[in-house]
Every structure is written in structure tokens, then in C-alpha cells.
Amino acid sequence: QKEVEQDPGPLSVPEGAIVSLNCTYSNSAFQYFMWYRQYSRKGPELLMYTYSSGNKEDGRFTAQVDKSSKYISLFIRDSQPSDSATYLCAMILTGGGNKLTFGTGTQLKVEL
Amino acid sequence: NAGVTQTPKFQVLKTGQSMTLQCAQDMNHNSMYWYRQDPGMGLRLIYYSASEGTTDKGEVPNGYNVSRLNKREFSLRLESAAPSQTSVYFCASRHSGTSKNRGLNEQFFGPGTRLTVL
């Protein structure tokens, strides 16, 4: 079993829809949680970062962490075609030397 | 600032050939990382360097060597390439330290090198 599980998709939604992307993890020592966005043939870029349970909002994006359930989510409101990308969750262990453990990524396509 | 740069962008090798992937960053970051990305596997850490002069193995180090040439540069070498090393390779860098501060935990990625081993 992988430490971080993520549905690979692809996920296709119409423009304006609310998108929900999710990851589950097995190791309760994960302390920091991130969402990276990766456009086709590009490197990942950090989108959201959080370290506590609860919600964190940044514009149209909301990151949600539930440590008791070992579950994290990224919500995208009013999705746009420019949001079409692969979204990777990533986590850092407490005392883990800042090494990232990634999910496999979910491919999202937002259609006009 | 160019950020993190990688060369080459594309490479095709024959089994048994060797090559070095180059990575450089101009953000004065202490830590640097090499990942490979494969379909269905996500990004996996090959090697990392927490600071100049140190290197450590990641999740999938077999078949690779690294050199932290100076603070800016971190190279990845394949001594005898195998088809299983066909992948997209990403270099990343990070400032230093661990805290709740996003700026200290964010890894910045390069554009990647697409490697095919025949």
C-alpha cells in the first residue's frame, strides 16, 4: 500500500463547476500538506500549503485537511479552462528532512 | 531570476550508455533534489542534498549517482542506462529549515528532462 493514495482521474468538468480533488494517507506523522499544480510538459508548482486541520482559502482554491481521517482535499470554485492540469498532493513527515512524498496526481480537464 | 534550470531537455540513450543530467538554481537555496516521474507512480525522490557538500539517498537511488558541485549545481549521473530508467527527471531546490512558514518548505521545480533509454 502506498503511503499517499490519489485517484489518477482523468476528471472532466464543465467550466464554472466546483472541483473536488482528494488524497488519503496512511502515516499519521505527516505534518505539512501541499497541493502542486503541473501543466503538461512543465515542472510542478506549489499551489497551496497548510499544516493544520481545517480549511485554508486562497482565491478560488480551498485546501482542507482532516488529520483524524488522514484525508486532504483541494476544492476549486468557478473552474476555468486554465485550471486544466495535473494536481499532485504532497506531504512532509515530522522530522523527515523536508522530503516530499507525493500522490500520483489527478489529471483535470475543464471544458468550455 | 531563472529559478531552476535543467539540461538537456530531451535525451535518447542506448542501453549501457552513460550521461549526466545538469541542474542549477540561482535562488541561493541550500537544499536540492532529484525526482523521477513515471505514469501511475507520481514523483519519486532519487537523491537529495540538504546542503552543499552533503548528499543522501531517496526512495529510488539504485542506478544513479549525484554530485553537489557547489551551492548552485546538483548533477545526476546514470553510469549504465537501462530501459527502466526511461522517465521524466525533475530537479528541485528549497531554501532551508523546517517551520510552518511556506517559504521555508516550498520546493521549486525545474522544467524537467525527458529521457528515453532504448
mmCIF file of C-alpha atoms in Angstrom:
data_model
loop_
_atom_site.group_PDB
_atom_site.id
_atom_site.type_symbol
_atom_site.label_atom_id
_atom_site.label_comp_id
_atom_site.label_asym_id
_atom_site.label_seq_id
_atom_site.Cartn_x
_atom_site.Cartn_y
_atom_site.Cartn_z
ATOM 1 C CA GLN A 1 0.000 0.000 0.000
ATOM 2 C CA LYS A 2 1.326 3.414 -0.944
ATOM 3 C CA GLU A 3 1.751 5.981 1.809
ATOM 4 C CA VAL A 4 -0.274 8.515 -0.170
ATOM 5 C CA GLU A 5 -3.184 7.499 -2.383
ATOM 6 C CA GLN A 6 -4.713 9.733 -5.035
ATOM 7 C CA ASP A 7 -7.255 8.949 -7.738
ATOM 8 C CA PRO A 8 -5.461 9.480 -11.078
ATOM 9 C CA GLY A 9 -8.578 10.518 -12.984
ATOM 10 C CA PRO A 10 -8.872 11.856 -15.598
ATOM 11 C CA LEU A 11 -11.555 14.165 -14.285
ATOM 12 C CA SER A 12 -13.501 16.217 -16.808
ATOM 13 C CA VAL A 13 -15.809 19.043 -15.694
ATOM 14 C CA PRO A 14 -17.611 21.928 -17.402
ATOM 15 C CA GLU A 15 -16.377 25.477 -16.961
ATOM 16 C CA GLY A 16 -17.730 27.029 -13.769
ATOM 17 C CA ALA A 17 -18.071 23.748 -11.907
ATOM 18 C CA ILE A 18 -16.764 23.134 -8.405
ATOM 19 C CA VAL A 19 -13.953 20.594 -8.458
ATOM 20 C CA SER A 20 -13.013 18.363 -5.551
ATOM 21 C CA LEU A 21 -9.636 16.603 -5.550
ATOM 22 C CA ASN A 22 -8.688 14.235 -2.755
ATOM 23 C CA CYS A 23 -5.829 12.293 -1.197
ATOM 24 C CA THR A 24 -5.663 9.831 1.641
ATOM 25 C CA TYR A 25 -2.561 8.925 3.588
ATOM 26 C CA SER A 26 -1.595 6.195 5.990
ATOM 27 C CA ASN A 27 1.184 7.698 8.113
ATOM 28 C CA SER A 28 -0.050 9.918 10.930
ATOM 29 C CA ALA A 29 3.428 11.502 11.163
ATOM 30 C CA PHE A 30 2.778 13.584 8.051
ATOM 31 C CA GLN A 31 2.770 17.161 9.270
ATOM 32 C CA TYR A 32 2.770 19.519 6.292
ATOM 33 C CA PHE A 33 0.386 19.195 3.370
ATOM 34 C CA MET A 34 0.697 20.726 -0.061
ATOM 35 C CA TRP A 35 -1.004 20.813 -3.408
ATOM 36 C CA TYR A 36 1.119 21.215 -6.513
ATOM 37 C CA ARG A 37 -0.219 22.028 -9.975
ATOM 38 C CA GLN A 38 1.573 20.654 -13.017
ATOM 39 C CA TYR A 39 0.780 21.801 -16.526
ATOM 40 C CA SER A 40 1.570 19.458 -19.393
ATOM 41 C CA ARG A 41 5.312 19.124 -20.005
ATOM 42 C CA LYS A 42 6.155 21.527 -17.172
ATOM 43 C CA GLY A 43 7.509 21.152 -13.647
ATOM 44 C CA PRO A 44 5.145 21.164 -10.652
ATOM 45 C CA GLU A 45 4.467 24.485 -8.912
ATOM 46 C CA LEU A 46 3.206 24.937 -5.370
ATOM 47 C CA LEU A 47 -0.437 25.954 -5.231
ATOM 48 C CA MET A 48 -1.491 25.566 -1.606
ATOM 49 C CA TYR A 49 0.281 24.798 1.654
ATOM 50 C CA THR A 50 -1.120 24.003 5.077
ATOM 51 C CA TYR A 51 -0.031 22.312 8.274
ATOM 52 C CA SER A 52 -3.139 22.125 10.424
ATOM 53 C CA SER A 53 -6.541 20.503 10.249
ATOM 54 C CA GLY A 54 -9.261 22.689 8.843
ATOM 55 C CA ASN A 55 -9.691 24.857 5.773
ATOM 56 C CA LYS A 56 -7.360 27.326 4.110
ATOM 57 C CA GLU A 57 -8.613 29.550 1.331
ATOM 58 C CA ASP A 58 -6.714 31.348 -1.422
ATOM 59 C CA GLY A 59 -8.875 32.928 -4.076
ATOM 60 C CA ARG A 60 -10.828 30.206 -5.873
ATOM 61 C CA PHE A 61 -8.855 27.475 -4.127
ATOM 62 C CA THR A 62 -9.547 25.902 -0.734
ATOM 63 C CA ALA A 63 -7.327 23.294 0.884
ATOM 64 C CA GLN A 64 -8.905 21.110 3.535
ATOM 65 C CA VAL A 65 -7.090 18.797 5.949
ATOM 66 C CA ASP A 66 -8.685 16.226 8.234
ATOM 67 C CA LYS A 67 -5.864 14.657 10.232
ATOM 68 C CA SER A 68 -8.191 12.399 12.196
ATOM 69 C CA SER A 69 -9.337 10.749 8.958
ATOM 70 C CA LYS A 70 -5.949 11.136 7.214
ATOM 71 C CA TYR A 71 -7.670 12.854 4.331
ATOM 72 C CA ILE A 72 -6.899 16.043 2.416
ATOM 73 C CA SER A 73 -8.859 17.828 -0.275
ATOM 74 C CA LEU A 74 -8.463 20.665 -2.737
ATOM 75 C CA PHE A 75 -11.568 22.491 -3.904
ATOM 76 C CA ILE A 76 -11.595 24.706 -6.966
ATOM 77 C CA ARG A 77 -14.550 27.066 -7.322
ATOM 78 C CA ASP A 78 -15.694 28.531 -10.636
ATOM 79 C CA SER A 79 -13.275 26.304 -12.520
ATOM 80 C CA GLN A 80 -11.684 27.713 -15.672
ATOM 81 C CA PRO A 81 -10.106 26.046 -18.713
ATOM 82 C CA SER A 82 -6.787 27.424 -17.450
ATOM 83 C CA ASP A 83 -7.183 25.145 -14.410
ATOM 84 C CA SER A 84 -6.716 22.127 -16.693
ATOM 85 C CA ALA A 85 -3.608 20.434 -15.305
ATOM 86 C CA THR A 86 -2.480 17.571 -13.120
ATOM 87 C CA TYR A 87 -2.854 18.222 -9.389
ATOM 88 C CA LEU A 88 -0.483 16.446 -7.039
ATOM 89 C CA CYS A 89 -0.855 16.259 -3.296
ATOM 90 C CA ALA A 90 2.367 16.143 -1.315
ATOM 91 C CA MET A 91 3.242 15.705 2.346
ATOM 92 C CA ILE A 92 6.213 16.080 4.658
ATOM 93 C CA LEU A 93 6.913 13.867 7.653
ATOM 94 C CA THR A 94 7.699 15.332 11.049
ATOM 95 C CA GLY A 95 11.479 15.267 11.260
ATOM 96 C CA GLY A 96 11.606 13.893 7.741
ATOM 97 C CA GLY A 97 14.302 16.165 6.435
ATOM 98 C CA ASN A 98 11.755 18.053 4.370
ATOM 99 C CA LYS A 99 11.449 15.198 1.869
ATOM 100 C CA LEU A 100 8.184 15.332 -0.030
ATOM 101 C CA THR A 101 6.009 12.262 -0.503
ATOM 102 C CA PHE A 102 3.746 12.748 -3.489
ATOM 103 C CA GLY A 103 0.452 11.265 -4.570
ATOM 104 C CA THR A 104 0.283 10.016 -8.142
ATOM 105 C CA GLY A 105 -1.616 13.110 -9.311
ATOM 106 C CA THR A 106 -5.129 13.690 -10.649
ATOM 107 C CA GLN A 107 -5.489 14.904 -14.223
ATOM 108 C CA LEU A 108 -8.174 17.602 -14.505
ATOM 109 C CA LYS A 109 -9.722 18.950 -17.673
ATOM 110 C CA VAL A 110 -12.093 21.903 -17.554
ATOM 111 C CA GLU A 111 -14.104 22.136 -20.742
ATOM 112 C CA LEU A 112 -15.795 25.168 -22.297
ATOM 113 C CA ASN B 1 15.972 35.106 -11.863
ATOM 114 C CA ALA B 2 15.903 31.968 -13.988
ATOM 115 C CA GLY B 3 14.895 29.825 -10.980
ATOM 116 C CA VAL B 4 15.796 26.159 -11.513
ATOM 117 C CA THR B 5 17.245 25.223 -14.892
ATOM 118 C CA GLN B 6 17.886 21.741 -16.265
ATOM 119 C CA THR B 7 19.833 20.482 -19.238
ATOM 120 C CA PRO B 8 19.256 18.764 -21.532
ATOM 121 C CA LYS B 9 15.500 18.995 -22.126
ATOM 122 C CA PHE B 10 15.398 15.724 -24.064
ATOM 123 C CA GLN B 11 17.793 12.791 -24.403
ATOM 124 C CA VAL B 12 17.722 9.379 -26.045
ATOM 125 C CA LEU B 13 20.265 6.805 -24.880
ATOM 126 C CA LYS B 14 21.047 3.230 -25.752
ATOM 127 C CA THR B 15 21.191 0.630 -23.005
ATOM 128 C CA GLY B 16 24.561 0.778 -21.280
ATOM 129 C CA GLN B 17 25.403 4.349 -22.212
ATOM 130 C CA SER B 18 26.139 6.911 -19.545
ATOM 131 C CA MET B 19 25.076 10.510 -19.160
ATOM 132 C CA THR B 20 24.841 13.343 -16.669
ATOM 133 C CA LEU B 21 21.778 15.487 -16.128
ATOM 134 C CA GLN B 22 22.622 19.005 -15.046
ATOM 135 C CA CYS B 23 20.656 21.206 -12.649
ATOM 136 C CA ALA B 24 21.360 24.739 -11.449
ATOM 137 C CA GLN B 25 19.453 27.221 -9.280
ATOM 138 C CA ASP B 26 20.029 30.928 -8.788
ATOM 139 C CA MET B 27 17.879 31.419 -5.669
ATOM 140 C CA ASN B 28 20.694 30.782 -3.180
ATOM 141 C CA HIS B 29 18.857 27.721 -1.875
ATOM 142 C CA ASN B 30 20.598 25.275 0.417
ATOM 143 C CA SER B 31 18.724 22.088 -0.458
ATOM 144 C CA MET B 32 18.406 20.429 -3.834
ATOM 145 C CA TYR B 33 16.560 17.319 -5.000
ATOM 146 C CA TRP B 34 16.300 14.925 -7.928
ATOM 147 C CA TYR B 35 12.983 13.203 -8.713
ATOM 148 C CA ARG B 36 11.741 10.937 -11.440
ATOM 149 C CA GLN B 37 8.140 10.965 -12.629
ATOM 150 C CA ASP B 38 6.541 7.905 -14.172
ATOM 151 C CA PRO B 39 2.900 7.276 -15.174
ATOM 152 C CA GLY B 40 0.912 5.893 -12.270
ATOM 153 C CA MET B 41 3.838 6.325 -9.869
ATOM 154 C CA GLY B 42 3.902 10.042 -9.243
ATOM 155 C CA LEU B 43 7.117 11.821 -8.333
ATOM 156 C CA ARG B 44 9.690 9.722 -6.506
ATOM 157 C CA LEU B 45 12.797 11.063 -4.820
ATOM 158 C CA ILE B 46 16.075 9.698 -6.187
ATOM 159 C CA TYR B 47 18.680 11.678 -4.219
ATOM 160 C CA TYR B 48 18.801 14.918 -2.323
ATOM 161 C CA SER B 49 21.365 17.305 -0.932
ATOM 162 C CA ALA B 50 20.391 19.106 2.257
ATOM 163 C CA SER B 51 23.330 21.478 1.941
ATOM 164 C CA GLU B 52 26.491 21.971 -0.065
ATOM 165 C CA GLY B 53 28.828 19.039 0.490
ATOM 166 C CA THR B 54 26.170 16.525 1.554
ATOM 167 C CA THR B 55 24.082 14.048 -0.411
ATOM 168 C CA ASP B 56 21.637 11.354 0.687
ATOM 169 C CA LYS B 57 19.643 8.606 -0.928
ATOM 170 C CA GLY B 58 15.952 8.962 -1.521
ATOM 171 C CA GLU B 59 13.330 6.364 -2.345
ATOM 172 C CA VAL B 60 14.782 5.059 -5.649
ATOM 173 C CA PRO B 61 18.577 5.642 -5.743
ATOM 174 C CA ASN B 62 19.715 2.440 -7.473
ATOM 175 C CA GLY B 63 21.445 3.053 -10.799
ATOM 176 C CA TYR B 64 22.133 6.719 -10.082
ATOM 177 C CA ASN B 65 24.873 8.866 -8.597
ATOM 178 C CA VAL B 66 24.833 12.541 -7.722
ATOM 179 C CA SER B 67 27.292 15.359 -7.207
ATOM 180 C CA ARG B 68 26.642 18.624 -5.372
ATOM 181 C CA LEU B 69 29.243 20.581 -7.277
ATOM 182 C CA ASN B 70 28.657 23.822 -5.367
ATOM 183 C CA LYS B 71 25.694 25.594 -3.822
ATOM 184 C CA ARG B 72 24.134 26.291 -7.225
ATOM 185 C CA GLU B 73 24.615 22.997 -9.044
ATOM 186 C CA PHE B 74 23.438 19.426 -8.436
ATOM 187 C CA SER B 75 24.027 16.811 -11.133
ATOM 188 C CA LEU B 76 22.549 13.334 -11.610
ATOM 189 C CA ARG B 77 24.579 10.646 -13.357
ATOM 190 C CA LEU B 78 23.438 7.419 -14.963
ATOM 191 C CA GLU B 79 26.526 5.216 -15.275
ATOM 192 C CA SER B 80 24.947 2.449 -17.354
ATOM 193 C CA ALA B 81 21.487 3.381 -18.550
ATOM 194 C CA ALA B 82 18.702 0.784 -18.549
ATOM 195 C CA PRO B 83 15.238 0.912 -20.186
ATOM 196 C CA SER B 84 13.729 1.042 -16.664
ATOM 197 C CA GLN B 85 15.303 4.485 -16.312
ATOM 198 C CA THR B 86 13.141 5.899 -19.087
ATOM 199 C CA SER B 87 11.348 8.684 -17.280
ATOM 200 C CA VAL B 88 10.974 12.426 -16.821
ATOM 201 C CA TYR B 89 13.540 13.757 -14.368
ATOM 202 C CA PHE B 90 12.920 16.853 -12.272
ATOM 203 C CA CYS B 91 15.342 18.825 -10.186
ATOM 204 C CA ALA B 92 14.063 20.975 -7.328
ATOM 205 C CA SER B 93 15.514 23.340 -4.757
ATOM 206 C CA ARG B 94 14.417 24.722 -1.396
ATOM 207 C CA HIS B 95 15.660 27.382 0.969
ATOM 208 C CA SER B 96 16.347 25.751 4.342
ATOM 209 C CA GLY B 97 14.859 24.832 7.657
ATOM 210 C CA THR B 98 11.508 23.487 8.727
ATOM 211 C CA SER B 99 8.722 25.547 10.126
ATOM 212 C CA LYS B 100 5.166 26.484 9.492
ATOM 213 C CA ASN B 101 6.449 29.072 7.050
ATOM 214 C CA ARG B 102 5.534 28.148 3.495
ATOM 215 C CA GLY B 103 8.609 29.906 2.187
ATOM 216 C CA LEU B 104 10.900 27.503 4.029
ATOM 217 C CA ASN B 105 9.119 24.384 2.855
ATOM 218 C CA GLU B 106 8.343 25.192 -0.760
ATOM 219 C CA GLN B 107 10.324 23.254 -3.322
ATOM 220 C CA PHE B 108 10.806 24.959 -6.678
ATOM 221 C CA PHE B 109 10.969 22.643 -9.660
ATOM 222 C CA GLY B 110 12.815 22.852 -12.933
ATOM 223 C CA PRO B 111 11.178 22.157 -16.320
ATOM 224 C CA GLY B 112 12.331 18.532 -16.461
ATOM 225 C CA THR B 113 14.454 16.304 -18.680
ATOM 226 C CA ARG B 114 12.685 13.670 -20.770
ATOM 227 C CA LEU B 115 14.944 10.636 -21.012
ATOM 228 C CA THR B 116 14.352 7.596 -23.183
ATOM 229 C CA VAL B 117 16.591 4.546 -22.897
ATOM 230 C CA LEU B 118 16.317 2.118 -25.809
#
